[in-house]
PDB file of C-alpha atoms and ligand atoms in Angstrom:
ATOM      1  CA  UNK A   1       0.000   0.000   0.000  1.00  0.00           C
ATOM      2  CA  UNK A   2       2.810   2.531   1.124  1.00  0.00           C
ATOM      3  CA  UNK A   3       4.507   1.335  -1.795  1.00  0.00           C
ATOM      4  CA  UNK A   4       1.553   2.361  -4.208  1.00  0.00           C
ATOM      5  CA  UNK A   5       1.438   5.955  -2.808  1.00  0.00           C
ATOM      6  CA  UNK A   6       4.701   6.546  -3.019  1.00  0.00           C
ATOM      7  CA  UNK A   7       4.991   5.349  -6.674  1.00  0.00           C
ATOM      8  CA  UNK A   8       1.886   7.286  -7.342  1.00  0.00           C
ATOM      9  CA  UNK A   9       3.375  10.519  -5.495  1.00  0.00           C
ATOM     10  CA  UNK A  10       6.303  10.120  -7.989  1.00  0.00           C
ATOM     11  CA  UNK A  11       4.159   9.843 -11.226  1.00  0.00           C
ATOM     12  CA  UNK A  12       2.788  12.717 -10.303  1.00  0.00           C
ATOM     13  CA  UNK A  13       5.390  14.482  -9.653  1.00  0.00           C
ATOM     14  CA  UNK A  14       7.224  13.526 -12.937  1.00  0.00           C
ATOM     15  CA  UNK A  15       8.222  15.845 -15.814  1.00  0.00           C
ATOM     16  CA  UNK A  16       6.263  13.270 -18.119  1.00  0.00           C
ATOM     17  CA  UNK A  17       3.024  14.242 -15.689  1.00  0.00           C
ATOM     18  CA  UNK A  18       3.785  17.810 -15.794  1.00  0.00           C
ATOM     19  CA  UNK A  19       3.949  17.279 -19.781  1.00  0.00           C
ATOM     20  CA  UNK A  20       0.198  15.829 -19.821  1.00  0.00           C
ATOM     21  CA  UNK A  21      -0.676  18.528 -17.389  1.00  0.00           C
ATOM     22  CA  UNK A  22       0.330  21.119 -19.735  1.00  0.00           C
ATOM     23  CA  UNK A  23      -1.256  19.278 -22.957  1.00  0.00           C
ATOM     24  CA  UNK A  24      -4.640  19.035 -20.738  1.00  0.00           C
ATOM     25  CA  UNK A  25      -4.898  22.371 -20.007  1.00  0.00           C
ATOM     26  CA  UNK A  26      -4.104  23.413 -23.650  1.00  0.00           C
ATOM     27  CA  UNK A  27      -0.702  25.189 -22.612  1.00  0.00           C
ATOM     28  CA  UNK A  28       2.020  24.962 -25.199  1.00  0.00           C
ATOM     29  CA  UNK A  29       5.560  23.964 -24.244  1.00  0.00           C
ATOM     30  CA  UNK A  30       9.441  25.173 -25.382  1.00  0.00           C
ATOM     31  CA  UNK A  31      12.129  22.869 -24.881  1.00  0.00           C
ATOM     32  CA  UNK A  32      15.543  24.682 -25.184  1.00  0.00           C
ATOM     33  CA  UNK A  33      17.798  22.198 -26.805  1.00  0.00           C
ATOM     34  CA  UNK A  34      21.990  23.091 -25.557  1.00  0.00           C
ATOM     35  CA  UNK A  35      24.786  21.209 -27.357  1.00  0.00           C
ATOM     36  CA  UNK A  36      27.503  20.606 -24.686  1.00  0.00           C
ATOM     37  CA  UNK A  37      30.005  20.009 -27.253  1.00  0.00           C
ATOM     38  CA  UNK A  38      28.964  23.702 -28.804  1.00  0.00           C
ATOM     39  CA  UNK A  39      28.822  25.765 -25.613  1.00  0.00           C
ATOM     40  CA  UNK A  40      31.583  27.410 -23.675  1.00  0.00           C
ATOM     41  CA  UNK A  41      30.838  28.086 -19.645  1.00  0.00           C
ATOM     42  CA  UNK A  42      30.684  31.679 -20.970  1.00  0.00           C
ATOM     43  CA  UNK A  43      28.013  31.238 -23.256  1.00  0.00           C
ATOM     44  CA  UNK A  44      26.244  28.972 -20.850  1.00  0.00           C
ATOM     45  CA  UNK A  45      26.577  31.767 -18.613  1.00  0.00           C
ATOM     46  CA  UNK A  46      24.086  33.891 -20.919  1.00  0.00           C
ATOM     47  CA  UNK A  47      21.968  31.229 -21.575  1.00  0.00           C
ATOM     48  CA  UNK A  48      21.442  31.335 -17.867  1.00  0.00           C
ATOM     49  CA  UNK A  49      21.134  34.892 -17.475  1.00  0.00           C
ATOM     50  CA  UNK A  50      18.420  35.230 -20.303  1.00  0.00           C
ATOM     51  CA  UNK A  51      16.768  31.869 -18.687  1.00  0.00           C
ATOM     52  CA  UNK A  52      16.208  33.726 -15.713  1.00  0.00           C
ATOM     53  CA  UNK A  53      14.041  36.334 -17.504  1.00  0.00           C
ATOM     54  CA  UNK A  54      12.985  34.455 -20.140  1.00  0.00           C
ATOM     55  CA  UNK A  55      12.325  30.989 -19.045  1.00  0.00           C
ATOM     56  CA  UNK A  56      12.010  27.993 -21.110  1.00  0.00           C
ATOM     57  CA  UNK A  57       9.612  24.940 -20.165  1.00  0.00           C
ATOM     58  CA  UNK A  58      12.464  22.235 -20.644  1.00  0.00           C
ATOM     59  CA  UNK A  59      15.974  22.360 -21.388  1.00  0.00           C
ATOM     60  CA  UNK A  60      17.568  19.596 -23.272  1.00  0.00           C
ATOM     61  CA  UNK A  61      20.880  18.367 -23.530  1.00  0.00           C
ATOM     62  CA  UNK A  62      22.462  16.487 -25.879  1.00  0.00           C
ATOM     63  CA  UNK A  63      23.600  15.731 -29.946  1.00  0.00           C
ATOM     64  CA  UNK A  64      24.526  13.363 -32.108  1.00  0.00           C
ATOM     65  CA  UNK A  65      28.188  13.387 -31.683  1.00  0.00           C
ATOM     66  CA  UNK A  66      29.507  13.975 -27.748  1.00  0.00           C
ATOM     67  CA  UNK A  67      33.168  14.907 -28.142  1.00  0.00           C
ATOM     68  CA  UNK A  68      33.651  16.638 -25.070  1.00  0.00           C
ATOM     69  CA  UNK A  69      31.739  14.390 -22.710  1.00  0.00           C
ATOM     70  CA  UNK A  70      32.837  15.954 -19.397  1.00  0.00           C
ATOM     71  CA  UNK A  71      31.154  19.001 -20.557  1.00  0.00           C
ATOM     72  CA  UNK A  72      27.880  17.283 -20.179  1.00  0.00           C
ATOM     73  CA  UNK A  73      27.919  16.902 -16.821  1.00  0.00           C
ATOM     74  CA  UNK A  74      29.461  20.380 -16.344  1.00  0.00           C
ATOM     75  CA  UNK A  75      26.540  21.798 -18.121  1.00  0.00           C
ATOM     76  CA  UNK A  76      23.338  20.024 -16.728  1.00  0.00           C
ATOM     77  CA  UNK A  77      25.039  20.972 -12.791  1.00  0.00           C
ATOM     78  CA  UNK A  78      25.399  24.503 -14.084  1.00  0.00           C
ATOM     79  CA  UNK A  79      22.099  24.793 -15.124  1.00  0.00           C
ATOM     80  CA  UNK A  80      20.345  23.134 -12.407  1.00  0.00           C
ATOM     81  CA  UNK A  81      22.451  25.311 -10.018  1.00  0.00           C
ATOM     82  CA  UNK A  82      21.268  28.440 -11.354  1.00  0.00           C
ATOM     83  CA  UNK A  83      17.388  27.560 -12.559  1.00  0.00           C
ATOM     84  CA  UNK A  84      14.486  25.826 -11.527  1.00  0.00           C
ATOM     85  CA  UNK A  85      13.683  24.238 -15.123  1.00  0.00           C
ATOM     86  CA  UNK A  86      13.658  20.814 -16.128  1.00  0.00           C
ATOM     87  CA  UNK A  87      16.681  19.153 -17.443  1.00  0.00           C
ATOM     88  CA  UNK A  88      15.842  16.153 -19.964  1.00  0.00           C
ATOM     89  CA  UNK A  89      18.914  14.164 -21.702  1.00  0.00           C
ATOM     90  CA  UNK A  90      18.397  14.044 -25.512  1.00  0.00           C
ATOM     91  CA  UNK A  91      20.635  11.149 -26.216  1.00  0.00           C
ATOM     92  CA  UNK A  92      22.520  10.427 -29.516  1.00  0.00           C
ATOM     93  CA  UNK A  93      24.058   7.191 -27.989  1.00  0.00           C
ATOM     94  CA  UNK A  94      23.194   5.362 -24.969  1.00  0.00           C
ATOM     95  CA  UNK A  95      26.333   6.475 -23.138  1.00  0.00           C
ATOM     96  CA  UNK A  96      25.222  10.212 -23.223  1.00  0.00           C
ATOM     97  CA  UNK A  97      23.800   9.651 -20.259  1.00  0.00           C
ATOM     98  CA  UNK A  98      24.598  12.031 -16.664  1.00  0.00           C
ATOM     99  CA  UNK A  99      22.731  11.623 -13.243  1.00  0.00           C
ATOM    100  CA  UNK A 100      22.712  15.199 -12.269  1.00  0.00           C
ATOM    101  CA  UNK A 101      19.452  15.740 -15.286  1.00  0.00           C
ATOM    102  CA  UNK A 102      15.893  15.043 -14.805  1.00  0.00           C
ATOM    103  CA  UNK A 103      14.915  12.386 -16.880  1.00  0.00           C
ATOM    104  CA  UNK A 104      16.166  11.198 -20.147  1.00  0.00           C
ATOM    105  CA  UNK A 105      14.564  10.829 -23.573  1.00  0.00           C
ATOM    106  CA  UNK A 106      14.661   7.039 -24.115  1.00  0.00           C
ATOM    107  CA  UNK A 107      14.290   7.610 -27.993  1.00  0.00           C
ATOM    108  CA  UNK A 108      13.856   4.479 -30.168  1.00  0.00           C
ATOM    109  CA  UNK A 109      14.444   5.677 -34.040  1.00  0.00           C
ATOM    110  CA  UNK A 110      11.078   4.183 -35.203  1.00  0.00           C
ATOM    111  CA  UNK A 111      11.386   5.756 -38.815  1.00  0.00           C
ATOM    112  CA  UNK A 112      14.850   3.973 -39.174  1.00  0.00           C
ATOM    113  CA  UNK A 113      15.576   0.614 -39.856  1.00  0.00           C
ATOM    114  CA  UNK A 114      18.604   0.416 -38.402  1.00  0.00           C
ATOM    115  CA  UNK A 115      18.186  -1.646 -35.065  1.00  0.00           C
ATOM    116  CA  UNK A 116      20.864   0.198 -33.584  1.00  0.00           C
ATOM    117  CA  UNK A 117      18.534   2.761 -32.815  1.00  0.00           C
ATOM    118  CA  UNK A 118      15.605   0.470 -32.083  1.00  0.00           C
ATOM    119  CA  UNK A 119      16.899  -1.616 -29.566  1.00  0.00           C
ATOM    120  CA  UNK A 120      21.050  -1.354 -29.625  1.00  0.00           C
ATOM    121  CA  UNK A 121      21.802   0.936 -27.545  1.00  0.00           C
ATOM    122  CA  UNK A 122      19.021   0.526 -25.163  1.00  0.00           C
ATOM    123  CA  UNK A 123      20.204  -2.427 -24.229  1.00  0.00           C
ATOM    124  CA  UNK A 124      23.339  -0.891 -23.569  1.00  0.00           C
ATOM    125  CA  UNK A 125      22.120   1.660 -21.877  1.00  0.00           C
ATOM    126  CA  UNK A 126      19.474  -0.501 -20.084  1.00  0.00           C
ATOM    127  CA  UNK A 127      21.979  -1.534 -17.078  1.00  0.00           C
ATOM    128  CA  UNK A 128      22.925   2.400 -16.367  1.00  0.00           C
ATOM    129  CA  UNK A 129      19.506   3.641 -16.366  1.00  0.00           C
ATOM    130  CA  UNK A 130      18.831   0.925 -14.242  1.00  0.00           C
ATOM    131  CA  UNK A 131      21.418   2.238 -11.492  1.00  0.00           C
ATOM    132  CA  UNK A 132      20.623   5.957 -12.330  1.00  0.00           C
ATOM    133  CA  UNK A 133      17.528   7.482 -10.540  1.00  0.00           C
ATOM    134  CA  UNK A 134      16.591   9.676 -13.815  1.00  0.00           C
ATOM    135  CA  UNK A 135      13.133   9.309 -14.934  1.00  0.00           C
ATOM    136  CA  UNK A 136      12.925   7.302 -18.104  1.00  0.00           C
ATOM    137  CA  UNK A 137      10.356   8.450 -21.136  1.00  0.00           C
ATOM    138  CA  UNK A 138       9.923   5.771 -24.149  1.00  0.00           C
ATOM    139  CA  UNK A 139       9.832   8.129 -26.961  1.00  0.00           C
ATOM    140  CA  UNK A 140       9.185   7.358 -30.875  1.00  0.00           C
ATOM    141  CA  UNK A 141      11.354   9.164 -32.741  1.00  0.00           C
ATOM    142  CA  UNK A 142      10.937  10.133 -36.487  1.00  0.00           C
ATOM    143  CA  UNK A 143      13.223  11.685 -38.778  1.00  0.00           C
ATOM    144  CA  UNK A 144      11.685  13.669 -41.326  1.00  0.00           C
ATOM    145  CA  UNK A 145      13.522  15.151 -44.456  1.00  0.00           C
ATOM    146  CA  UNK A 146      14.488  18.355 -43.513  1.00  0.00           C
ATOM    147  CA  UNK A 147      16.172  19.207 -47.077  1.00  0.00           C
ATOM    148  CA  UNK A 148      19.578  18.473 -46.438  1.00  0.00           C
ATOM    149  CA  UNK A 149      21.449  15.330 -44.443  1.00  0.00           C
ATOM    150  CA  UNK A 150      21.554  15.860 -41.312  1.00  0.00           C
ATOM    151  CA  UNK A 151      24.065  14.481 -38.243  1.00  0.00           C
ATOM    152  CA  UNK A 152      21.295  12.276 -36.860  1.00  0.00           C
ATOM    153  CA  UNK A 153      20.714  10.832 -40.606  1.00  0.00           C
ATOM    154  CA  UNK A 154      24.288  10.235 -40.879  1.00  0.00           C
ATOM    155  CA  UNK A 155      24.766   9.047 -37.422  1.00  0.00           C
ATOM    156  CA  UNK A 156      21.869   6.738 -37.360  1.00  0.00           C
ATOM    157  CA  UNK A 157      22.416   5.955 -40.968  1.00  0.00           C
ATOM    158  CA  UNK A 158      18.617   5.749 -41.750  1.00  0.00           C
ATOM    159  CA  UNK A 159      16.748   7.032 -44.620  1.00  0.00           C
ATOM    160  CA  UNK A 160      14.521  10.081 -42.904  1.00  0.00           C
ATOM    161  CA  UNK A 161      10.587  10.009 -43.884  1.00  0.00           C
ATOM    162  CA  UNK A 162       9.867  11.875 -46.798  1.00  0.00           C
ATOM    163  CA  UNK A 163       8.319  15.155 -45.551  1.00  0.00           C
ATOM    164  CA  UNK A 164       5.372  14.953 -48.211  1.00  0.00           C
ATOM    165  CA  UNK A 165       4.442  11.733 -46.928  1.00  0.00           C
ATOM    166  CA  UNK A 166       2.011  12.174 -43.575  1.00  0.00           C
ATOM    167  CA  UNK A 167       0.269   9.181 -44.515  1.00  0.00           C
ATOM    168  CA  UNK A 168       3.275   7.090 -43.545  1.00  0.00           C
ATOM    169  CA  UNK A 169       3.950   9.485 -40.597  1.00  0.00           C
ATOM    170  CA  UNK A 170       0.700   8.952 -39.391  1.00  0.00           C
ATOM    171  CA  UNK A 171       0.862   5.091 -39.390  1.00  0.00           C
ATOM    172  CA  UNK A 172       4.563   5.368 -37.591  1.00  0.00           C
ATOM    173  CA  UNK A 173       3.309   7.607 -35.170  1.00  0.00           C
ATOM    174  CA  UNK A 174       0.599   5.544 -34.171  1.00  0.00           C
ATOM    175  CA  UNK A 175       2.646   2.444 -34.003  1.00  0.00           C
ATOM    176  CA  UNK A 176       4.895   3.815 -31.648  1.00  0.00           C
ATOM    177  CA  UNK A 177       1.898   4.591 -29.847  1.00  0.00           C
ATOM    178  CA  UNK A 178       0.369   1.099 -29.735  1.00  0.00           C
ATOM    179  CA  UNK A 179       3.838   0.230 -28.985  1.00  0.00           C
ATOM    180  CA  UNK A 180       3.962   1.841 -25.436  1.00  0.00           C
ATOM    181  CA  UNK A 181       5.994   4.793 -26.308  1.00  0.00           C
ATOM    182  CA  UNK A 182       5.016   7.419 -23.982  1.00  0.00           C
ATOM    183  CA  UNK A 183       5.974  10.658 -26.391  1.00  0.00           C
ATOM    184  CA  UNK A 184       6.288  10.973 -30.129  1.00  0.00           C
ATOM    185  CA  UNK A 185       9.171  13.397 -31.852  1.00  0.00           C
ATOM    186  CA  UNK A 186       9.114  14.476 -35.208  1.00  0.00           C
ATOM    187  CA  UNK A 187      12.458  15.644 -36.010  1.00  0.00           C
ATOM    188  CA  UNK A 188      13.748  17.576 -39.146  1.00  0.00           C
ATOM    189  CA  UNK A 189      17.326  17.397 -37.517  1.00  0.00           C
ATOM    190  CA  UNK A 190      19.409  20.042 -36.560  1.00  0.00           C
ATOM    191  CA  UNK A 191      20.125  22.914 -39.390  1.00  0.00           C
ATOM    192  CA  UNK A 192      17.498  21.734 -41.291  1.00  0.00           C
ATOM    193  CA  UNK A 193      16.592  23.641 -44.332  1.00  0.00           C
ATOM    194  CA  UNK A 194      13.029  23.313 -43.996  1.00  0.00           C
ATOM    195  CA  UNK A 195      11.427  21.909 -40.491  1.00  0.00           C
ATOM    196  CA  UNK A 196       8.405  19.456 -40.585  1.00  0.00           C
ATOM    197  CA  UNK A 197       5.713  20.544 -42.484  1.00  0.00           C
ATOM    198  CA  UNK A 198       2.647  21.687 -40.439  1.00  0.00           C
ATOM    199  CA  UNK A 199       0.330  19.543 -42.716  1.00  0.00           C
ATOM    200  CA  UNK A 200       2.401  16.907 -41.348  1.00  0.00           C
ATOM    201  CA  UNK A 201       2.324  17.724 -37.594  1.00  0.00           C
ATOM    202  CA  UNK A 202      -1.591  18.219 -37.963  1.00  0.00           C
ATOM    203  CA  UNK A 203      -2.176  15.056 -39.369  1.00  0.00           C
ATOM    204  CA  UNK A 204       0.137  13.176 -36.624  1.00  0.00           C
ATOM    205  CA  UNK A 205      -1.683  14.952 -33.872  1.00  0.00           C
ATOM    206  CA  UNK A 206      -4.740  13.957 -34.982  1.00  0.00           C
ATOM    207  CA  UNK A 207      -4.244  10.028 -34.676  1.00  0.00           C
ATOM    208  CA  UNK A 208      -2.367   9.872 -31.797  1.00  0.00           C
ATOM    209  CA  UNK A 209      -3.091  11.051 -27.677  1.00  0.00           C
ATOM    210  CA  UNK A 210       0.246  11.130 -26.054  1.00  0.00           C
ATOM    211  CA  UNK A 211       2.338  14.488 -26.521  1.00  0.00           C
ATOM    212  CA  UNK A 212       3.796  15.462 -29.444  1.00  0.00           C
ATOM    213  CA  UNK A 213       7.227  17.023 -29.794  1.00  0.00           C
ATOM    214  CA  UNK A 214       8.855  18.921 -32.777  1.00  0.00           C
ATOM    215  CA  UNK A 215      12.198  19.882 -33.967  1.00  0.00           C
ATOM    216  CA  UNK A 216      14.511  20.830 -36.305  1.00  0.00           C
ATOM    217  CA  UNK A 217      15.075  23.608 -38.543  1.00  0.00           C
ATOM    218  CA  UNK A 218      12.689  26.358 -36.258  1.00  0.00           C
ATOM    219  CA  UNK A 219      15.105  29.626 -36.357  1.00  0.00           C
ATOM    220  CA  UNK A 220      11.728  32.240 -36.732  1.00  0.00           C
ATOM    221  CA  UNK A 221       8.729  33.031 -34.510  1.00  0.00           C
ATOM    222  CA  UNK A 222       6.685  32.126 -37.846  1.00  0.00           C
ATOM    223  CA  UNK A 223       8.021  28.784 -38.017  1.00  0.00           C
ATOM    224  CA  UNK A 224       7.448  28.161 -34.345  1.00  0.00           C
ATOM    225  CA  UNK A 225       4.291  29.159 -34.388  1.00  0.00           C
ATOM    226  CA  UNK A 226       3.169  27.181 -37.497  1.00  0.00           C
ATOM    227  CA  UNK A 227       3.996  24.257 -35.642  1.00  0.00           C
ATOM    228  CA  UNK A 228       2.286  25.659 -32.584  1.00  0.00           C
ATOM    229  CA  UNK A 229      -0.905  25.778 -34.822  1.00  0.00           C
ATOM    230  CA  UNK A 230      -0.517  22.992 -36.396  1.00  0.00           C
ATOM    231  CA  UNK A 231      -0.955  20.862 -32.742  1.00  0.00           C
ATOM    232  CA  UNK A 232       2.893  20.207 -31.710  1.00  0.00           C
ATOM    233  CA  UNK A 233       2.967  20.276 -28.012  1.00  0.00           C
ATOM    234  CA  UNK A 234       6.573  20.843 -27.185  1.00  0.00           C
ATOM    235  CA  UNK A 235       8.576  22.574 -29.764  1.00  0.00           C
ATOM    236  CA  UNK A 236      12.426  22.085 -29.912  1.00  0.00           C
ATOM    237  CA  UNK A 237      14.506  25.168 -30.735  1.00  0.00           C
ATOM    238  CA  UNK A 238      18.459  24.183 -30.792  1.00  0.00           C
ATOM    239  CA  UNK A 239      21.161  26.087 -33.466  1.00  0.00           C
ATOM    240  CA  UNK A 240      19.144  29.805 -33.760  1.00  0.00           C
ATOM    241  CA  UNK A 241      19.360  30.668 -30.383  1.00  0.00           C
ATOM    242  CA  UNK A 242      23.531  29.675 -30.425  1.00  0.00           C
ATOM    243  CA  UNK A 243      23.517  32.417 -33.027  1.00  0.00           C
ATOM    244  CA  UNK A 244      20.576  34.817 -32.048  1.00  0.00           C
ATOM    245  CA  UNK A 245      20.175  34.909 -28.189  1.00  0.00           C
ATOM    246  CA  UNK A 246      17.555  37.745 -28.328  1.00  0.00           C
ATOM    247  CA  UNK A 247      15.581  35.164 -29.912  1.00  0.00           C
ATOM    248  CA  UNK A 248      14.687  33.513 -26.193  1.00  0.00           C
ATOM    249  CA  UNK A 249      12.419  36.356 -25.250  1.00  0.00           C
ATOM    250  CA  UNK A 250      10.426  36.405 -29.026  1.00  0.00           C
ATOM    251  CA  UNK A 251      10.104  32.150 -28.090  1.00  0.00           C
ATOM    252  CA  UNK A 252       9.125  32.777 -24.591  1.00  0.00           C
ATOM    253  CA  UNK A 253       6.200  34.862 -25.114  1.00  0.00           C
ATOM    254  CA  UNK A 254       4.930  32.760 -27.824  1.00  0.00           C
ATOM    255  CA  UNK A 255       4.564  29.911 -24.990  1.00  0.00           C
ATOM    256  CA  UNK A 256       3.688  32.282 -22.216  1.00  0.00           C
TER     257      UNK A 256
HETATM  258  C1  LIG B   1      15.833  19.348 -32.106  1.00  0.00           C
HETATM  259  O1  LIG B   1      17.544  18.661 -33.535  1.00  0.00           O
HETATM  260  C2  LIG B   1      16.645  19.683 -33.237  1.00  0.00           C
HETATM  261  O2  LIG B   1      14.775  18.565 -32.496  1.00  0.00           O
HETATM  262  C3  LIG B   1      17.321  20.997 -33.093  1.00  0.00           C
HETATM  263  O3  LIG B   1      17.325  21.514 -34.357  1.00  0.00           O
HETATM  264  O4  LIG B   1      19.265  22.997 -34.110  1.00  0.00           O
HETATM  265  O5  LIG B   1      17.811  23.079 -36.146  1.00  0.00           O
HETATM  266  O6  LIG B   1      16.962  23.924 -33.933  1.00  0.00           O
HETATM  267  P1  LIG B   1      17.874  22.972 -34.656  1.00  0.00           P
END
């Protein structure tokens, strides 16, 4: 019985809960994405400063590559030192992992077929997360063509979705729903030339329940709030704000 209450007083009190809190009460969210291998301690320093005025929901952390990975730690104390927000990993391999975050994104590349990135690293990572108390979300993750090849395409080596195709986004979203996956992310990839389309991110929305994020190629207000329109629930801003800090304010009060 105790231990019931206390696993329900966690749930509740999980980032995935306040996620479906926000989605039920129609509130959008922003999840800052921060490349450790990209930002110096001063930069992070700014990112701070303009957090503390202009707040996003979530940060992430992570890329593709991790070159530097005693930055990552580094980082997510920094930020959680200075700011009250979230901290969710955003993997690219299942050692990118660091117990000082909140929870992790526990991303299985269901547009790929490369079972690397289905199951691979999981596995892998599987005994960590296992030892680490960081909350764990199954997310479906789908790589759309963003116009250009991207780090996670070449990474992952998978062929992204076509971005003209939301018939066969639909049916991969919704498998990854019937799967168990507790999010779904539709990623153009980082420096995308185009991000998803919105006809896309509509049609998604519409056949699945659990929250959907999306990412990739946002660096205006009018791109992030196309996707805003078109029913994303978290949207993912990474490389703009590394060149145009200003933009944080412009993203925050679209959210706000
Ligand atoms: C998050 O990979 C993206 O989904 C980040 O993309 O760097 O293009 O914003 P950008």
């Amino acid at each position: 019985m105790v231990e019931i209450l206390i696993t329900s007083i966690i749930v509740q009190n999980s980032i995935y809960h306040l996620l479906l809190q926000r989605v039920s009460q129609h509130q959008k969210s922003w999840a800052m994405l921060i490349d450790p291998d990209k930002t110096t301690l001063q930069q992070l320093f700014t990112i701070i400063e303009y957090a503390q005025k202009y707040p996003p929901t979530l940060f992430f952390v992570g890329s593709s590559l991790l070159m530097h990975p005693e930055n990552l730690n580094l980082l997510v104390q920094e930020l959680k030192k200075h700011l009250n927000i979230p901290i969710i990993l955003f993997p690219g391999s299942y050692h990118h992992l660091s117990v000082s975050a909140d929870a992790v994104l526990f991303l299985s590349l269901i547009s790929g077929r490369n079972p690397d990135f289905l199951i691979g690293n999981h596995l892998l990572a599987a005994p960590l997360l296992k030892k680490m108390h960081l909350e764990v979300i199954p997310t479906g993750y789908m790589l759309i063509d963003g116009g250009r090849i991207t780090s996670v395409a070449y990474i992952s080596n998978t062929q992204p979705l076509p971005n003209d195709k939301a018939d066969l986004a639909v049916c991969t979203a919704m498998a990854g729903e019937l799967l168990g996956m507790k999010l779904i992310y539709l990623e153009a990839g980082s420096g995308a030339l185009t991000p998803v389309p919105p006809a896309m991110i509509r049609a998604v929305k519409e056949n699945i329940q659990i929250p959907l994020i999306v990412g990739g190629g946002i660096r205006t207000t009018t791109d992030f709030q196309a996707a805003l329109q078109a029913g994303a629930d978290v949207i993912v801003t990474g490389n703009v704000l590394e060149k145009n800090i200003d933009l944080m304010k412009e993203f925050f009060q679209l959210i706000a």
